[in-house]
Amino acid sequence: MTDRELLELAAHAAKFRVHGWIGEKFYVINPPNPAAHYDPFSWSPLDDDGDALRLAVKLGVCLETAASIEVGTFTYAGVTEGEYESGVEAWYVTKEAVTITAQEVYGSDPCAATRRAIVRAAAEIARAQAQ
């Protein structure tokens, strides 16, 4: 899934109206506020810590930092073991008790991985709402 698709789904989960794209900037409208109907704003939870945190809070997405994310397996002396890296897991439990999770390995930027995990979880929430 592309970043654009992730952002559009996450916006739907957060109950924003998608205004559209201008270049690489994504604009949304906050429908509960009638004055905001005419005031689209740039929204970038993949790049902005504040937007990502507000998204997580609005949706009730929980975060587990310093999680052990399985990235593969290795075999040594005939025994296959999981290979893990430090990362973040974003999770949410729906009303139907279905757990939605998104995991990201920290890599060189733990903040970027955390933002991406939040947006991926939000996108999965939107997909679950559409069913």
mmCIF file with all atom_site columns, C-alpha atoms in Angstrom:
data_model
loop_
_atom_site.group_PDB
_atom_site.id
_atom_site.type_symbol
_atom_site.label_atom_id
_atom_site.label_alt_id
_atom_site.label_comp_id
_atom_site.label_asym_id
_atom_site.label_entity_id
_atom_site.label_seq_id
_atom_site.pdbx_PDB_ins_code
_atom_site.Cartn_x
_atom_site.Cartn_y
_atom_site.Cartn_z
_atom_site.occupancy
_atom_site.B_iso_or_equiv
_atom_site.pdbx_formal_charge
_atom_site.auth_seq_id
_atom_site.auth_comp_id
_atom_site.auth_asym_id
_atom_site.auth_atom_id
_atom_site.pdbx_PDB_model_num
ATOM 1   C CA . MET A 1 1   ? 0.000   0.000   0.000  1.00 0.00 ? 1   MET A CA 1
ATOM 2   C CA . THR A 1 2   ? 1.366   3.436   -0.912 1.00 0.00 ? 2   THR A CA 1
ATOM 3   C CA . ASP A 1 3   ? 1.814   6.266   1.577  1.00 0.00 ? 3   ASP A CA 1
ATOM 4   C CA . ARG A 1 4   ? -1.024  8.136   -0.140 1.00 0.00 ? 4   ARG A CA 1
ATOM 5   C CA . GLU A 1 5   ? -3.366  5.181   0.298  1.00 0.00 ? 5   GLU A CA 1
ATOM 6   C CA . LEU A 1 6   ? -2.317  4.813   3.942  1.00 0.00 ? 6   LEU A CA 1
ATOM 7   C CA . LEU A 1 7   ? -2.982  8.500   4.645  1.00 0.00 ? 7   LEU A CA 1
ATOM 8   C CA . GLU A 1 8   ? -6.366  8.500   2.924  1.00 0.00 ? 8   GLU A CA 1
ATOM 9   C CA . LEU A 1 9   ? -7.514  5.422   4.857  1.00 0.00 ? 9   LEU A CA 1
ATOM 10  C CA . ALA A 1 10  ? -6.181  6.847   8.131  1.00 0.00 ? 10  ALA A CA 1
ATOM 11  C CA . ALA A 1 11  ? -8.073  10.093  7.460  1.00 0.00 ? 11  ALA A CA 1
ATOM 12  C CA . HIS A 1 12  ? -11.302 8.129   6.990  1.00 0.00 ? 12  HIS A CA 1
ATOM 13  C CA . ALA A 1 13  ? -10.701 6.265   10.260 1.00 0.00 ? 13  ALA A CA 1
ATOM 14  C CA . ALA A 1 14  ? -10.240 9.625   12.017 1.00 0.00 ? 14  ALA A CA 1
ATOM 15  C CA . LYS A 1 15  ? -13.520 10.873  10.461 1.00 0.00 ? 15  LYS A CA 1
ATOM 16  C CA . PHE A 1 16  ? -11.818 13.589  8.416  1.00 0.00 ? 16  PHE A CA 1
ATOM 17  C CA . ARG A 1 17  ? -13.148 14.481  4.990  1.00 0.00 ? 17  ARG A CA 1
ATOM 18  C CA . VAL A 1 18  ? -10.448 14.174  2.368  1.00 0.00 ? 18  VAL A CA 1
ATOM 19  C CA . HIS A 1 19  ? -10.002 17.506  0.615  1.00 0.00 ? 19  HIS A CA 1
ATOM 20  C CA . GLY A 1 20  ? -7.236  16.264  -1.682 1.00 0.00 ? 20  GLY A CA 1
ATOM 21  C CA . TRP A 1 21  ? -3.589  16.505  -2.594 1.00 0.00 ? 21  TRP A CA 1
ATOM 22  C CA . ILE A 1 22  ? -1.673  19.573  -3.672 1.00 0.00 ? 22  ILE A CA 1
ATOM 23  C CA . GLY A 1 23  ? 1.694   18.308  -4.784 1.00 0.00 ? 23  GLY A CA 1
ATOM 24  C CA . GLU A 1 24  ? 2.937   16.118  -1.948 1.00 0.00 ? 24  GLU A CA 1
ATOM 25  C CA . LYS A 1 25  ? 0.753   17.787  0.710  1.00 0.00 ? 25  LYS A CA 1
ATOM 26  C CA . PHE A 1 26  ? -2.415  16.051  1.871  1.00 0.00 ? 26  PHE A CA 1
ATOM 27  C CA . TYR A 1 27  ? -5.352  18.212  2.959  1.00 0.00 ? 27  TYR A CA 1
ATOM 28  C CA . VAL A 1 28  ? -8.308  17.172  5.097  1.00 0.00 ? 28  VAL A CA 1
ATOM 29  C CA . ILE A 1 29  ? -11.394 18.859  6.539  1.00 0.00 ? 29  ILE A CA 1
ATOM 30  C CA . ASN A 1 30  ? -12.684 18.340  10.071 1.00 0.00 ? 30  ASN A CA 1
ATOM 31  C CA . PRO A 1 31  ? -16.454 17.899  9.499  1.00 0.00 ? 31  PRO A CA 1
ATOM 32  C CA . PRO A 1 32  ? -17.713 18.212  13.097 1.00 0.00 ? 32  PRO A CA 1
ATOM 33  C CA . ASN A 1 33  ? -16.736 21.898  13.001 1.00 0.00 ? 33  ASN A CA 1
ATOM 34  C CA . PRO A 1 34  ? -18.980 23.717  10.463 1.00 0.00 ? 34  PRO A CA 1
ATOM 35  C CA . ALA A 1 35  ? -16.474 26.554  10.113 1.00 0.00 ? 35  ALA A CA 1
ATOM 36  C CA . ALA A 1 36  ? -13.814 24.022  9.180  1.00 0.00 ? 36  ALA A CA 1
ATOM 37  C CA . HIS A 1 37  ? -15.837 23.085  6.088  1.00 0.00 ? 37  HIS A CA 1
ATOM 38  C CA . TYR A 1 38  ? -14.141 25.965  4.331  1.00 0.00 ? 38  TYR A CA 1
ATOM 39  C CA . ASP A 1 39  ? -10.792 25.555  6.049  1.00 0.00 ? 39  ASP A CA 1
ATOM 40  C CA . PRO A 1 40  ? -8.907  22.484  4.831  1.00 0.00 ? 40  PRO A CA 1
ATOM 41  C CA . PHE A 1 41  ? -5.615  21.895  6.592  1.00 0.00 ? 41  PHE A CA 1
ATOM 42  C CA . SER A 1 42  ? -2.445  19.998  5.795  1.00 0.00 ? 42  SER A CA 1
ATOM 43  C CA . TRP A 1 43  ? -2.298  16.687  7.647  1.00 0.00 ? 43  TRP A CA 1
ATOM 44  C CA . SER A 1 44  ? 0.831   14.550  7.687  1.00 0.00 ? 44  SER A CA 1
ATOM 45  C CA . PRO A 1 45  ? 0.944   11.929  10.460 1.00 0.00 ? 45  PRO A CA 1
ATOM 46  C CA . LEU A 1 46  ? 3.706   10.047  8.627  1.00 0.00 ? 46  LEU A CA 1
ATOM 47  C CA . ASP A 1 47  ? 6.003   13.069  9.018  1.00 0.00 ? 47  ASP A CA 1
ATOM 48  C CA . ASP A 1 48  ? 4.597   15.065  11.937 1.00 0.00 ? 48  ASP A CA 1
ATOM 49  C CA . ASP A 1 49  ? 4.814   13.710  15.493 1.00 0.00 ? 49  ASP A CA 1
ATOM 50  C CA . GLY A 1 50  ? 1.878   15.865  16.637 1.00 0.00 ? 50  GLY A CA 1
ATOM 51  C CA . ASP A 1 51  ? -0.439  14.702  13.848 1.00 0.00 ? 51  ASP A CA 1
ATOM 52  C CA . ALA A 1 52  ? 0.495   11.073  14.567 1.00 0.00 ? 52  ALA A CA 1
ATOM 53  C CA . LEU A 1 53  ? -0.085  11.423  18.315 1.00 0.00 ? 53  LEU A CA 1
ATOM 54  C CA . ARG A 1 54  ? -3.452  13.153  17.795 1.00 0.00 ? 54  ARG A CA 1
ATOM 55  C CA . LEU A 1 55  ? -4.446  10.332  15.413 1.00 0.00 ? 55  LEU A CA 1
ATOM 56  C CA . ALA A 1 56  ? -3.475  7.653   17.949 1.00 0.00 ? 56  ALA A CA 1
ATOM 57  C CA . VAL A 1 57  ? -5.383  9.408   20.739 1.00 0.00 ? 57  VAL A CA 1
ATOM 58  C CA . LYS A 1 58  ? -8.472  10.051  18.599 1.00 0.00 ? 58  LYS A CA 1
ATOM 59  C CA . LEU A 1 59  ? -8.701  6.389   17.568 1.00 0.00 ? 59  LEU A CA 1
ATOM 60  C CA . GLY A 1 60  ? -7.555  4.842   20.842 1.00 0.00 ? 60  GLY A CA 1
ATOM 61  C CA . VAL A 1 61  ? -4.515  3.196   19.263 1.00 0.00 ? 61  VAL A CA 1
ATOM 62  C CA . CYS A 1 62  ? -2.174  1.757   21.898 1.00 0.00 ? 62  CYS A CA 1
ATOM 63  C CA . LEU A 1 63  ? 1.577   1.643   21.463 1.00 0.00 ? 63  LEU A CA 1
ATOM 64  C CA . GLU A 1 64  ? 4.172   -0.770  22.715 1.00 0.00 ? 64  GLU A CA 1
ATOM 65  C CA . THR A 1 65  ? 7.623   0.662   22.277 1.00 0.00 ? 65  THR A CA 1
ATOM 66  C CA . ALA A 1 66  ? 10.808  -1.388  22.352 1.00 0.00 ? 66  ALA A CA 1
ATOM 67  C CA . ALA A 1 67  ? 8.817   -4.405  21.193 1.00 0.00 ? 67  ALA A CA 1
ATOM 68  C CA . SER A 1 68  ? 10.623  -7.408  19.780 1.00 0.00 ? 68  SER A CA 1
ATOM 69  C CA . ILE A 1 69  ? 9.587   -7.630  16.133 1.00 0.00 ? 69  ILE A CA 1
ATOM 70  C CA . GLU A 1 70  ? 10.265  -10.912 14.360 1.00 0.00 ? 70  GLU A CA 1
ATOM 71  C CA . VAL A 1 71  ? 12.053  -10.099 11.110 1.00 0.00 ? 71  VAL A CA 1
ATOM 72  C CA . GLY A 1 72  ? 12.984  -13.584 10.024 1.00 0.00 ? 72  GLY A CA 1
ATOM 73  C CA . THR A 1 73  ? 14.361  -16.885 11.178 1.00 0.00 ? 73  THR A CA 1
ATOM 74  C CA . PHE A 1 74  ? 17.721  -18.561 11.305 1.00 0.00 ? 74  PHE A CA 1
ATOM 75  C CA . THR A 1 75  ? 18.766  -22.158 11.776 1.00 0.00 ? 75  THR A CA 1
ATOM 76  C CA . TYR A 1 76  ? 21.697  -23.174 13.935 1.00 0.00 ? 76  TYR A CA 1
ATOM 77  C CA . ALA A 1 77  ? 22.584  -26.764 14.718 1.00 0.00 ? 77  ALA A CA 1
ATOM 78  C CA . GLY A 1 78  ? 19.303  -27.952 13.228 1.00 0.00 ? 78  GLY A CA 1
ATOM 79  C CA . VAL A 1 79  ? 17.151  -25.648 15.375 1.00 0.00 ? 79  VAL A CA 1
ATOM 80  C CA . THR A 1 80  ? 15.179  -22.847 13.749 1.00 0.00 ? 80  THR A CA 1
ATOM 81  C CA . GLU A 1 81  ? 14.807  -19.730 15.858 1.00 0.00 ? 81  GLU A CA 1
ATOM 82  C CA . GLY A 1 82  ? 13.183  -16.367 15.309 1.00 0.00 ? 82  GLY A CA 1
ATOM 83  C CA . GLU A 1 83  ? 15.347  -13.370 14.522 1.00 0.00 ? 83  GLU A CA 1
ATOM 84  C CA . TYR A 1 84  ? 14.149  -10.209 16.254 1.00 0.00 ? 84  TYR A CA 1
ATOM 85  C CA . GLU A 1 85  ? 14.809  -6.493  16.076 1.00 0.00 ? 85  GLU A CA 1
ATOM 86  C CA . SER A 1 86  ? 13.656  -3.710  18.336 1.00 0.00 ? 86  SER A CA 1
ATOM 87  C CA . GLY A 1 87  ? 10.621  -1.837  17.085 1.00 0.00 ? 87  GLY A CA 1
ATOM 88  C CA . VAL A 1 88  ? 7.162   -0.546  17.865 1.00 0.00 ? 88  VAL A CA 1
ATOM 89  C CA . GLU A 1 89  ? 3.770   -2.198  17.777 1.00 0.00 ? 89  GLU A CA 1
ATOM 90  C CA . ALA A 1 90  ? 0.545   -0.221  17.425 1.00 0.00 ? 90  ALA A CA 1
ATOM 91  C CA . TRP A 1 91  ? -2.615  -2.074  18.333 1.00 0.00 ? 91  TRP A CA 1
ATOM 92  C CA . TYR A 1 92  ? -6.341  -1.504  18.649 1.00 0.00 ? 92  TYR A CA 1
ATOM 93  C CA . VAL A 1 93  ? -9.204  -3.749  19.720 1.00 0.00 ? 93  VAL A CA 1
ATOM 94  C CA . THR A 1 94  ? -12.473 -3.287  17.804 1.00 0.00 ? 94  THR A CA 1
ATOM 95  C CA . LYS A 1 95  ? -15.946 -3.506  19.354 1.00 0.00 ? 95  LYS A CA 1
ATOM 96  C CA . GLU A 1 96  ? -16.098 -7.040  17.976 1.00 0.00 ? 96  GLU A CA 1
ATOM 97  C CA . ALA A 1 97  ? -12.913 -7.879  19.943 1.00 0.00 ? 97  ALA A CA 1
ATOM 98  C CA . VAL A 1 98  ? -10.806 -8.145  16.805 1.00 0.00 ? 98  VAL A CA 1
ATOM 99  C CA . THR A 1 99  ? -7.277  -6.993  17.459 1.00 0.00 ? 99  THR A CA 1
ATOM 100 C CA . ILE A 1 100 ? -5.677  -4.856  14.773 1.00 0.00 ? 100 ILE A CA 1
ATOM 101 C CA . THR A 1 101 ? -1.898  -4.556  14.903 1.00 0.00 ? 101 THR A CA 1
ATOM 102 C CA . ALA A 1 102 ? 0.814   -2.856  12.925 1.00 0.00 ? 102 ALA A CA 1
ATOM 103 C CA . GLN A 1 103 ? 4.502   -3.403  13.586 1.00 0.00 ? 103 GLN A CA 1
ATOM 104 C CA . GLU A 1 104 ? 7.509   -1.415  12.441 1.00 0.00 ? 104 GLU A CA 1
ATOM 105 C CA . VAL A 1 105 ? 11.195  -2.034  13.093 1.00 0.00 ? 105 VAL A CA 1
ATOM 106 C CA . TYR A 1 106 ? 12.911  1.058   14.482 1.00 0.00 ? 106 TYR A CA 1
ATOM 107 C CA . GLY A 1 107 ? 15.815  1.088   12.051 1.00 0.00 ? 107 GLY A CA 1
ATOM 108 C CA . SER A 1 108 ? 17.666  4.404   12.219 1.00 0.00 ? 108 SER A CA 1
ATOM 109 C CA . ASP A 1 109 ? 14.593  6.500   13.154 1.00 0.00 ? 109 ASP A CA 1
ATOM 110 C CA . PRO A 1 110 ? 12.380  5.215   15.984 1.00 0.00 ? 110 PRO A CA 1
ATOM 111 C CA . CYS A 1 111 ? 10.068  8.244   15.715 1.00 0.00 ? 111 CYS A CA 1
ATOM 112 C CA . ALA A 1 112 ? 9.410   7.619   12.004 1.00 0.00 ? 112 ALA A CA 1
ATOM 113 C CA . ALA A 1 113 ? 8.743   3.936   12.728 1.00 0.00 ? 113 ALA A CA 1
ATOM 114 C CA . THR A 1 114 ? 6.284   4.885   15.481 1.00 0.00 ? 114 THR A CA 1
ATOM 115 C CA . ARG A 1 115 ? 4.434   7.349   13.237 1.00 0.00 ? 115 ARG A CA 1
ATOM 116 C CA . ARG A 1 116 ? 4.209   4.759   10.461 1.00 0.00 ? 116 ARG A CA 1
ATOM 117 C CA . ALA A 1 117 ? 2.901   2.082   12.859 1.00 0.00 ? 117 ALA A CA 1
ATOM 118 C CA . ILE A 1 118 ? 0.166   4.480   14.041 1.00 0.00 ? 118 ILE A CA 1
ATOM 119 C CA . VAL A 1 119 ? -0.864  5.341   10.473 1.00 0.00 ? 119 VAL A CA 1
ATOM 120 C CA . ARG A 1 120 ? -0.834  1.688   9.420  1.00 0.00 ? 120 ARG A CA 1
ATOM 121 C CA . ALA A 1 121 ? -3.030  0.756   12.396 1.00 0.00 ? 121 ALA A CA 1
ATOM 122 C CA . ALA A 1 122 ? -5.417  3.615   11.520 1.00 0.00 ? 122 ALA A CA 1
ATOM 123 C CA . ALA A 1 123 ? -5.597  2.410   7.912  1.00 0.00 ? 123 ALA A CA 1
ATOM 124 C CA . GLU A 1 124 ? -6.451  -1.096  9.115  1.00 0.00 ? 124 GLU A CA 1
ATOM 125 C CA . ILE A 1 125 ? -9.144  0.365   11.393 1.00 0.00 ? 125 ILE A CA 1
ATOM 126 C CA . ALA A 1 126 ? -10.690 2.112   8.360  1.00 0.00 ? 126 ALA A CA 1
ATOM 127 C CA . ARG A 1 127 ? -10.595 -1.130  6.377  1.00 0.00 ? 127 ARG A CA 1
ATOM 128 C CA . ALA A 1 128 ? -12.295 -2.980  9.245  1.00 0.00 ? 128 ALA A CA 1
ATOM 129 C CA . GLN A 1 129 ? -14.967 -0.245  9.502  1.00 0.00 ? 129 GLN A CA 1
ATOM 130 C CA . ALA A 1 130 ? -15.719 -0.587  5.777  1.00 0.00 ? 130 ALA A CA 1
ATOM 131 C CA . GLN A 1 131 ? -16.563 -4.292  6.096  1.00 0.00 ? 131 GLN A CA 1
#
